[in-house]
Coordinates of C-alpha atoms and ligand atoms in Angstrom, one line a residue:
M1 CA 298.0 -39.1 365.6
K2 CA 299.7 -42.3 366.8
H3 CA 298.7 -45.6 365.4
S4 CA 300.2 -49.1 365.4
E5 CA 301.4 -50.9 362.2
L6 CA 298.7 -51.2 359.6
S7 CA 298.6 -53.5 356.6
F8 CA 299.9 -52.1 353.3
R9 CA 296.4 -51.4 352.0
D10 CA 295.3 -49.8 355.3
S11 CA 298.5 -47.7 355.3
V12 CA 297.5 -46.3 351.8
E13 CA 293.9 -45.8 353.1
F14 CA 295.2 -44.0 356.2
M15 CA 297.2 -41.7 354.0
F16 CA 294.3 -41.1 351.7
N17 CA 292.0 -40.3 354.7
R18 CA 294.5 -37.9 356.1
A19 CA 294.7 -35.9 352.9
A20 CA 290.9 -36.2 352.1
K21 CA 290.2 -34.3 355.3
F22 CA 291.6 -31.2 353.7
I23 CA 289.3 -31.3 350.7
D24 CA 285.7 -30.3 350.5
L25 CA 283.9 -32.9 348.3
P26 CA 280.2 -33.9 347.9
T27 CA 279.0 -36.5 350.3
G28 CA 279.9 -40.0 349.2
L29 CA 282.5 -39.0 346.6
K30 CA 285.4 -39.4 348.9
E31 CA 284.2 -42.9 349.7
K32 CA 283.8 -43.7 346.0
I33 CA 287.4 -42.5 345.3
R34 CA 288.8 -44.4 348.3
V35 CA 287.4 -47.9 347.6
T36 CA 288.8 -50.5 345.3
N37 CA 286.4 -51.1 342.4
S38 CA 287.1 -54.8 341.9
T39 CA 289.7 -57.5 342.5
Y40 CA 289.8 -60.6 340.3
T41 CA 291.4 -63.7 341.7
V42 CA 292.3 -66.4 339.3
R43 CA 293.5 -70.0 340.0
F44 CA 294.7 -71.9 337.0
G45 CA 296.5 -75.1 336.4
V46 CA 299.5 -75.7 334.2
R47 CA 300.7 -79.1 333.1
M48 CA 304.4 -79.4 334.0
R49 CA 307.0 -81.7 335.5
G50 CA 304.8 -84.7 335.0
G51 CA 301.8 -83.3 336.9
I52 CA 299.5 -80.3 337.1
K53 CA 300.6 -77.2 339.1
T54 CA 298.0 -74.7 340.3
F55 CA 298.9 -71.0 340.4
T56 CA 297.1 -68.0 342.1
G57 CA 297.0 -64.6 340.5
Y58 CA 295.3 -61.3 341.0
R59 CA 294.3 -58.2 338.9
S60 CA 292.8 -55.4 341.0
V61 CA 291.2 -52.3 339.5
H62 CA 291.1 -49.4 342.0
S63 CA 289.6 -46.6 339.9
E64 CA 288.1 -46.4 336.4
H65 CA 287.6 -42.6 336.5
M66 CA 289.9 -42.8 333.4
E67 CA 290.5 -45.7 331.1
P68 CA 292.5 -47.7 330.4
V69 CA 293.5 -48.5 334.0
K70 CA 297.2 -49.0 334.4
G71 CA 299.6 -50.9 336.8
G72 CA 302.4 -53.4 336.9
I73 CA 302.2 -57.2 337.3
R74 CA 304.4 -58.5 340.1
Y75 CA 305.8 -62.0 340.4
A76 CA 306.7 -62.9 344.0
P77 CA 305.7 -65.7 346.4
S78 CA 304.4 -63.0 348.8
V79 CA 301.9 -61.5 346.4
N80 CA 298.4 -61.3 348.0
Q81 CA 295.1 -59.4 347.6
N82 CA 295.9 -56.8 350.3
E83 CA 299.2 -55.9 348.6
V84 CA 297.7 -55.8 345.1
E85 CA 294.9 -53.6 346.2
A86 CA 297.2 -51.2 348.0
L87 CA 299.4 -51.0 344.9
A88 CA 296.4 -50.5 342.6
A89 CA 295.2 -47.6 344.8
L90 CA 298.7 -46.0 344.7
M91 CA 298.5 -46.2 340.9
T92 CA 295.3 -44.2 340.8
F93 CA 296.9 -41.4 342.9
K94 CA 300.2 -41.6 341.2
C95 CA 298.7 -41.2 337.7
A96 CA 296.5 -38.3 338.9
L97 CA 299.5 -36.5 340.5
V98 CA 301.7 -36.6 337.5
E99 CA 298.8 -36.1 335.1
I100 CA 298.9 -39.4 333.3
P101 CA 295.3 -40.1 331.9
F102 CA 294.9 -43.6 333.4
G103 CA 293.0 -45.1 336.3
G104 CA 294.8 -47.3 338.8
S105 CA 295.3 -51.1 338.6
K106 CA 297.8 -53.7 339.7
G107 CA 298.3 -57.4 339.3
G108 CA 300.4 -60.2 340.8
L109 CA 301.2 -63.9 340.5
C110 CA 302.2 -65.9 343.6
I111 CA 305.3 -67.4 342.2
N112 CA 309.1 -67.3 342.8
P113 CA 310.4 -66.9 339.2
A114 CA 313.7 -68.4 340.3
D115 CA 312.0 -71.8 340.8
Y116 CA 311.1 -72.2 337.1
S117 CA 313.0 -72.5 333.8
E118 CA 312.4 -69.9 331.1
D119 CA 310.3 -72.3 329.1
E120 CA 308.1 -73.0 332.2
L121 CA 307.8 -69.3 332.9
E122 CA 306.6 -68.6 329.4
I123 CA 303.9 -71.2 329.6
I124 CA 302.8 -69.9 333.0
T125 CA 302.8 -66.3 331.9
R126 CA 300.9 -67.0 328.7
R127 CA 298.3 -68.9 330.6
F128 CA 298.0 -66.1 333.2
A129 CA 297.7 -63.5 330.3
Y130 CA 295.0 -65.7 328.7
E131 CA 293.0 -65.7 331.9
L132 CA 293.2 -61.9 332.3
A133 CA 292.7 -61.1 328.6
K134 CA 289.5 -63.1 328.3
R135 CA 288.0 -60.9 331.1
D136 CA 289.4 -57.7 329.5
L137 CA 291.8 -57.3 332.3
I138 CA 294.4 -57.0 329.6
N139 CA 293.1 -54.8 326.9
P140 CA 294.6 -51.7 325.1
S141 CA 291.5 -49.6 325.9
Q142 CA 290.6 -51.0 329.3
N143 CA 293.5 -52.4 331.3
V144 CA 297.2 -52.1 330.4
P145 CA 299.7 -54.0 332.6
A146 CA 303.4 -53.3 332.9
P147 CA 306.4 -54.8 334.6
D148 CA 307.0 -54.7 338.3
M149 CA 309.1 -56.7 340.8
G150 CA 310.0 -60.1 339.3
T151 CA 308.8 -59.2 335.7
G152 CA 310.4 -57.4 332.9
E153 CA 310.5 -57.0 329.1
R154 CA 310.4 -60.7 328.5
E155 CA 307.2 -61.3 330.4
M156 CA 305.6 -58.3 328.8
A157 CA 306.5 -59.6 325.3
W158 CA 304.9 -62.9 326.1
M159 CA 301.7 -61.2 327.4
A160 CA 301.5 -58.9 324.3
D161 CA 302.0 -61.9 322.0
Q162 CA 299.3 -63.9 323.9
Y163 CA 296.9 -61.0 323.6
G164 CA 297.7 -60.6 319.9
R165 CA 296.9 -64.3 319.3
M166 CA 293.6 -63.9 321.0
N167 CA 292.7 -60.7 319.1
T168 CA 294.2 -61.2 315.6
T169 CA 292.3 -58.3 314.0
D170 CA 293.0 -55.7 316.7
I171 CA 295.3 -53.2 315.1
N172 CA 296.2 -51.8 318.5
A173 CA 296.9 -55.1 320.1
R174 CA 300.5 -54.1 321.0
A175 CA 299.2 -51.4 323.3
C176 CA 297.7 -54.0 325.6
V177 CA 300.8 -54.0 327.8
T178 CA 303.8 -51.6 328.2
G179 CA 307.4 -52.3 329.1
K180 CA 307.9 -54.4 326.0
P181 CA 311.3 -54.9 324.4
L182 CA 312.1 -52.4 321.7
G183 CA 311.7 -54.9 318.9
G184 CA 308.3 -55.9 320.3
G185 CA 306.7 -52.5 320.3
G186 CA 308.5 -51.0 323.2
I187 CA 310.0 -47.6 323.6
E188 CA 313.5 -46.2 324.1
G189 CA 314.1 -45.3 327.7
R190 CA 311.4 -47.6 329.4
I191 CA 313.8 -49.8 331.3
E192 CA 315.7 -46.9 332.9
A193 CA 312.5 -44.8 333.3
T194 CA 311.7 -45.3 337.0
G195 CA 315.3 -44.8 338.1
R196 CA 315.6 -41.8 335.7
G197 CA 312.4 -40.4 337.2
V198 CA 313.9 -40.7 340.7
Q199 CA 316.9 -38.7 339.4
Y200 CA 314.7 -36.0 338.0
A201 CA 312.6 -35.9 341.2
L202 CA 315.7 -35.3 343.3
E203 CA 317.0 -32.7 340.8
E204 CA 313.8 -30.8 341.0
F205 CA 313.7 -31.0 344.9
F206 CA 317.2 -29.5 345.0
R207 CA 316.1 -26.6 342.8
Y208 CA 314.2 -25.2 345.8
P209 CA 316.6 -24.1 348.5
K210 CA 313.7 -23.7 351.0
D211 CA 312.8 -27.4 350.6
V212 CA 316.4 -28.4 350.8
A213 CA 316.8 -26.4 354.0
A214 CA 313.7 -28.1 355.4
A215 CA 315.7 -31.4 355.2
N216 CA 318.6 -29.7 357.0
L217 CA 320.7 -29.9 353.8
S218 CA 322.1 -27.2 351.6
G219 CA 323.5 -26.9 348.0
G220 CA 322.8 -29.2 345.2
L221 CA 323.0 -33.0 344.6
E222 CA 326.8 -32.8 343.9
G223 CA 328.7 -34.5 346.7
K224 CA 325.6 -35.7 348.5
T225 CA 325.9 -39.2 350.1
V226 CA 323.3 -41.8 349.2
I227 CA 322.4 -45.2 350.6
V228 CA 320.3 -47.4 348.3
Q229 CA 318.3 -50.4 349.2
G230 CA 317.7 -52.8 346.3
L231 CA 320.0 -52.8 343.3
G232 CA 317.2 -54.1 340.9
N233 CA 315.8 -52.2 338.0
V234 CA 314.8 -49.0 339.9
G235 CA 317.6 -48.9 342.4
Y236 CA 320.4 -49.7 339.9
H237 CA 319.3 -47.0 337.4
A238 CA 318.7 -44.4 340.1
A239 CA 322.1 -45.0 341.8
L240 CA 323.8 -45.0 338.4
F241 CA 322.4 -41.7 337.2
L242 CA 322.8 -40.0 340.6
S243 CA 326.5 -41.0 340.8
E244 CA 327.4 -40.6 337.1
E245 CA 325.4 -37.6 336.1
C246 CA 324.6 -35.6 339.3
G247 CA 327.9 -36.1 341.2
A248 CA 326.2 -37.8 344.2
K249 CA 328.2 -40.5 346.1
I250 CA 326.7 -43.9 346.6
T251 CA 328.1 -44.8 350.0
G252 CA 325.9 -47.8 350.8
I253 CA 324.0 -50.5 348.9
I254 CA 321.7 -53.0 350.6
E255 CA 320.7 -56.2 349.0
V256 CA 319.0 -59.4 350.1
D257 CA 322.3 -61.1 351.1
G258 CA 323.8 -58.2 353.0
A259 CA 325.1 -54.7 352.4
L260 CA 328.2 -52.9 351.2
S261 CA 329.5 -49.5 352.4
N262 CA 332.3 -47.3 351.4
D263 CA 332.6 -43.6 352.5
N264 CA 334.5 -42.8 349.3
G265 CA 331.7 -44.1 347.1
L266 CA 330.8 -47.5 345.6
D267 CA 331.0 -48.4 341.9
V268 CA 327.4 -49.0 341.0
N269 CA 328.1 -50.7 337.7
E270 CA 330.8 -53.0 339.1
I271 CA 328.5 -54.1 341.9
H272 CA 325.6 -54.7 339.5
Q273 CA 327.8 -56.9 337.4
H274 CA 329.0 -58.7 340.6
I275 CA 325.4 -59.5 341.5
A276 CA 324.7 -60.8 338.0
N277 CA 327.8 -63.0 338.1
N278 CA 327.5 -64.2 341.7
G279 CA 323.8 -64.0 342.7
G280 CA 324.5 -61.4 345.5
I281 CA 326.8 -58.7 346.7
K282 CA 328.8 -60.9 349.0
G283 CA 332.4 -61.3 348.0
Y284 CA 332.6 -57.8 346.3
K285 CA 336.0 -56.3 347.3
G286 CA 335.4 -52.6 346.8
G287 CA 333.4 -52.0 350.0
T288 CA 332.9 -53.2 353.6
Y289 CA 330.5 -56.1 353.7
I290 CA 327.7 -56.0 356.4
E291 CA 325.9 -59.3 356.9
N292 CA 322.8 -57.7 358.5
G293 CA 322.1 -55.5 355.5
M294 CA 319.0 -53.8 357.1
K295 CA 321.3 -52.2 359.7
L296 CA 322.7 -49.9 356.9
L297 CA 319.3 -48.3 356.4
E298 CA 320.2 -46.6 359.7
G299 CA 323.6 -45.5 358.3
E300 CA 324.8 -41.8 358.1
C301 CA 323.9 -40.3 354.7
D302 CA 322.2 -37.3 353.1
I303 CA 319.7 -39.3 351.1
L304 CA 318.2 -42.7 351.8
L305 CA 316.8 -44.3 348.7
P306 CA 314.7 -47.5 349.4
A307 CA 314.1 -49.2 346.1
A308 CA 313.3 -52.8 347.1
I309 CA 310.3 -53.8 349.2
E310 CA 307.4 -52.4 351.1
G311 CA 307.6 -51.9 354.8
A312 CA 311.4 -51.7 354.9
I313 CA 311.1 -48.8 357.3
S314 CA 308.7 -49.6 360.1
T315 CA 308.2 -48.7 363.8
E316 CA 311.0 -51.2 364.4
N317 CA 313.7 -49.0 362.9
A318 CA 312.1 -45.5 362.1
S319 CA 313.5 -43.9 365.2
R320 CA 317.1 -44.8 364.3
I321 CA 317.0 -43.6 360.7
K322 CA 319.7 -40.9 360.3
A323 CA 319.1 -39.7 356.8
P324 CA 317.4 -36.2 356.8
L325 CA 315.9 -36.9 353.3
I326 CA 314.3 -40.1 352.1
I327 CA 313.1 -40.7 348.5
E328 CA 310.7 -43.6 348.2
A329 CA 311.8 -45.2 344.9
A330 CA 309.9 -48.4 345.9
N331 CA 306.2 -48.6 346.5
G332 CA 305.3 -48.4 350.2
P333 CA 308.8 -48.7 351.7
I334 CA 307.7 -46.7 354.8
T335 CA 304.7 -47.9 356.8
A336 CA 302.1 -45.4 357.9
A337 CA 303.2 -45.6 361.5
A338 CA 306.9 -45.2 360.6
N339 CA 305.9 -42.3 358.4
D340 CA 304.6 -40.4 361.4
I341 CA 307.7 -41.1 363.5
L342 CA 309.9 -39.8 360.7
R343 CA 307.7 -36.8 360.2
D344 CA 307.8 -35.9 363.9
R345 CA 311.6 -36.1 363.7
G346 CA 311.6 -33.6 360.8
I347 CA 312.8 -36.0 358.2
I348 CA 311.6 -35.1 354.7
I349 CA 310.1 -37.8 352.6
I350 CA 309.6 -37.6 348.9
P351 CA 306.7 -40.0 348.6
D352 CA 306.3 -43.0 346.3
L353 CA 303.2 -41.8 344.5
Y354 CA 305.4 -39.1 343.1
A355 CA 309.0 -40.4 343.3
N356 CA 308.6 -43.6 341.3
A357 CA 306.1 -42.2 338.7
G358 CA 308.7 -42.4 336.0
G359 CA 307.8 -45.9 335.1
V360 CA 304.1 -45.2 334.4
T361 CA 305.0 -42.0 332.7
V362 CA 307.2 -43.7 330.1
S363 CA 304.6 -46.5 329.9
Y364 CA 302.1 -43.9 328.9
F365 CA 304.5 -42.7 326.1
E366 CA 304.8 -46.3 325.0
W367 CA 301.1 -46.8 324.9
V368 CA 300.7 -43.5 322.8
K369 CA 303.4 -44.7 320.5
N370 CA 301.7 -48.1 320.0
L371 CA 298.4 -46.4 319.2
S372 CA 299.9 -43.9 316.8
H373 CA 302.0 -46.6 315.2
I374 CA 305.0 -44.4 314.7
R375 CA 308.2 -43.9 316.6
F376 CA 308.6 -40.5 318.4
G377 CA 310.8 -38.1 316.4
R378 CA 310.5 -39.9 313.1
M379 CA 308.7 -37.1 311.3
Q380 CA 310.6 -34.0 312.8
R381 CA 314.1 -35.1 313.7
R382 CA 315.9 -34.4 310.3
E383 CA 313.8 -31.3 309.7
E384 CA 314.9 -30.0 313.1
E385 CA 318.5 -30.8 312.3
G386 CA 318.2 -29.0 308.9
R387 CA 316.9 -25.8 310.5
N388 CA 319.6 -25.8 313.2
Q389 CA 322.2 -26.3 310.5
L390 CA 320.7 -23.4 308.5
L391 CA 320.9 -21.2 311.5
I392 CA 324.6 -22.0 312.1
E393 CA 325.5 -21.5 308.5
E394 CA 323.7 -18.1 308.4
L395 CA 325.4 -17.0 311.6
N396 CA 328.8 -18.0 310.3
H397 CA 328.1 -16.1 307.1
L398 CA 327.0 -13.0 309.0
F399 CA 330.0 -13.2 311.4
K400 CA 332.3 -13.5 308.4
N401 CA 330.7 -10.6 306.5
A402 CA 331.0 -8.4 309.6
N403 CA 334.5 -9.5 310.2
I404 CA 333.7 -10.9 313.7
P405 CA 336.2 -13.6 314.5
V406 CA 333.8 -16.0 316.3
E407 CA 333.8 -19.8 316.1
F408 CA 331.3 -22.1 317.7
S409 CA 332.8 -24.8 319.9
T410 CA 332.6 -28.4 318.6
K411 CA 330.7 -29.4 321.7
F412 CA 328.0 -26.7 321.0
L413 CA 327.8 -27.6 317.3
R414 CA 327.4 -31.3 318.1
R415 CA 324.6 -30.7 320.6
F416 CA 322.8 -27.9 318.8
S417 CA 322.8 -29.5 315.4
R418 CA 321.4 -32.9 316.6
G419 CA 317.6 -33.3 316.2
A420 CA 315.8 -35.1 319.0
G421 CA 315.3 -38.9 318.6
E422 CA 312.9 -41.0 320.6
L423 CA 315.2 -41.3 323.7
E424 CA 315.8 -37.6 323.9
L425 CA 312.0 -36.9 323.6
V426 CA 311.1 -39.6 326.2
R427 CA 313.6 -38.1 328.6
S428 CA 312.4 -34.6 328.0
G429 CA 308.7 -35.7 328.5
L430 CA 309.7 -37.5 331.7
D431 CA 311.7 -34.6 333.1
D432 CA 308.8 -32.2 332.4
T433 CA 306.4 -34.6 334.1
M434 CA 308.5 -35.0 337.2
R435 CA 309.1 -31.3 337.5
L436 CA 305.4 -30.4 337.2
G437 CA 304.4 -33.2 339.6
Y438 CA 306.8 -31.9 342.2
Q439 CA 305.6 -28.3 341.7
A440 CA 302.0 -29.3 342.1
M441 CA 302.8 -31.2 345.4
R442 CA 305.1 -28.5 346.9
E443 CA 302.7 -25.7 346.1
V444 CA 300.2 -27.3 348.5
W445 CA 302.9 -28.3 351.0
R446 CA 304.2 -24.7 351.1
S447 CA 300.9 -22.8 351.0
R448 CA 298.9 -25.0 353.5
P449 CA 301.1 -25.6 356.6
E450 CA 298.4 -27.7 358.1
V451 CA 298.9 -30.3 355.4
G452 CA 302.2 -31.1 357.0
D453 CA 304.2 -33.1 354.5
L454 CA 304.8 -33.8 350.8
R455 CA 302.9 -37.1 350.9
T456 CA 299.7 -35.6 352.2
A457 CA 300.1 -32.8 349.7
G458 CA 300.6 -35.3 346.9
F459 CA 297.5 -37.3 347.9
L460 CA 295.5 -34.0 348.2
V461 CA 296.4 -32.9 344.6
A462 CA 295.6 -36.4 343.3
I463 CA 292.3 -36.8 345.1
R464 CA 291.2 -33.4 343.9
R465 CA 292.0 -34.4 340.3
V466 CA 290.2 -37.7 340.5
A467 CA 287.2 -35.9 342.0
N468 CA 287.3 -33.3 339.2
S469 CA 287.3 -36.1 336.7
Y470 CA 284.3 -37.9 338.3
Q471 CA 282.4 -34.6 338.6
A472 CA 283.1 -33.6 335.0
K473 CA 281.8 -36.9 333.6
G474 CA 279.1 -37.6 336.1
M475 CA 278.8 -40.8 338.1
Ligands
NAD501 P1 313.5 -55.7 340.9 O1 312.9 -57.0 341.2 O2 314.1 -55.4 339.6 O3 314.5 -55.2 342.1 C1 314.3 -55.4 343.4 C2 315.7 -55.5 344.1 O4 315.5 -55.4 345.5 C3 316.4 -56.8 343.7 O5 317.7 -56.5 343.4 C4 316.2 -57.6 345.0 O6 317.3 -58.5 345.2 C5 316.3 -56.5 346.1 N1 315.6 -56.9 347.3 C6 314.5 -57.6 347.5 N2 314.2 -57.8 348.8 C7 315.2 -57.1 349.5 C8 315.5 -56.9 350.8 N3 314.7 -57.4 351.8 N4 316.6 -56.1 351.1 C9 317.3 -55.6 350.2 N5 317.1 -55.8 348.9 C10 316.1 -56.5 348.5 O7 312.2 -54.7 341.2 P2 312.0 -53.2 340.7 O8 311.3 -53.2 339.4 O9 313.3 -52.5 340.8 O10 311.0 -52.7 341.8 C11 311.5 -52.2 343.1 C12 310.4 -51.4 343.7 O11 310.1 -50.3 342.9 C13 309.1 -52.1 344.0 O12 308.5 -51.6 345.1 C14 308.2 -51.7 342.8 O13 306.8 -51.8 343.0 C15 308.7 -50.3 342.6 N6 308.4 -49.8 341.2 C16 309.0 -50.4 340.1 C17 308.8 -49.8 338.9 C18 309.4 -50.3 337.6 O14 309.3 -49.7 336.6 N7 310.1 -51.4 337.7 C19 307.9 -48.7 338.7 C20 307.4 -48.1 339.9 C21 307.7 -48.7 341.1

């Protein structure tokens, strides 16, 4: 079916409707699952710079089939109700697909953080948090925000502290937001989580030769060329892990002020540092600079990894995209109309509702950690190390008694004898989540050809799970 460009929210609804057609549900339940439950708009004034400045923010709750509801808070001048509702709906389906027991929510503040000092941002953030918390739109058992574009650990720490001041006897207050700094109730591995999840998603995809062949590729991730759009939190970590741990080659990086390309591979860390020092990629010497960065989305590569903004691939450029495989690290980087153009051209898309679920997965671990008031691994790490040590000693003893000249390698001994700390456990839980999420999606994609693509399959799995949850508890 051909259709012109839709708004972001309509795009998500279009994809929902396409998948919902393949599921038999009681009358009215599909509609209940599709609609956004509520969107709260707040306008608040902050005294600053000799006057009062008014800000507009949103918190949208798409589905409360499970609580708390979960979703990031975005700071950008372009934030609007349509976008926040689209992102909240995506959160519902993302959580369901990767079996995170949360409903979907999202928030945003219309602000360009670069226009304000740190002190001003703290006052604005605390005031926004106050407005949301007093309506239970920040609450450990009802609504738990996280970082998104333009926000990070710092903003989450301010929000958590603000909530704590308003709820001084709530022992679980720290679980009111995730993505906090480690010293403020955060968890190891949260910052890297979404990029790490993108890595695990690609690794899982490449475990299925049939799926790889569907993208006209072969082999594993080693040596694959990747173009990344957006070297922020998600794009940087994904590019770093893919190049350093999987042997992929980052041949293009697109940022706001242009793009860099190098067929021999770009140094992700160097470019990240260059951006931090210079405010953009311009002037970096290790690659060819392209002023019209968007053009590089159409560059030759094996994998295209949009990790910046929604609508990056639209009807305007979809027919010229050359990558046979796209992984949506950002939310909504491909419009519904562009999705169909790419689909018709046989390009395989690993969809956002799965690909960037790493962030919410580790947020879930952080929330569980906050509620249990104990760091993961604290109880079992040394016990595990003791047992492994015992096993090595016993084997050495047996080998010696049997006169078998065997010696374990130092590398093996180091890896085997080390008990898992929080970071290892978080990565293990994330890897497991990403593997199972892909398997659930591909099972439908492979067994029901009429479904047509991974995105529709992912939505189908998610809608079925949300429906099961509603049906189990009753409306
Ligand atoms: P970020 O603000 O850290 O990074 C975004 C990057 O994209 C920045 O480097 C920015 O300069 C660049 N960018 C912005 N507009 C661009 C353009 N037109 N062309 C090229 N580059 C551009 O944000 P983030 O947290 O990395 O989020 C990126 C995307 O990933 C968003 O869609 C977000 O919703 C999604 N996401 C983020 C998380 C998370 O944990 N941070 C989780 C899930 C999904």
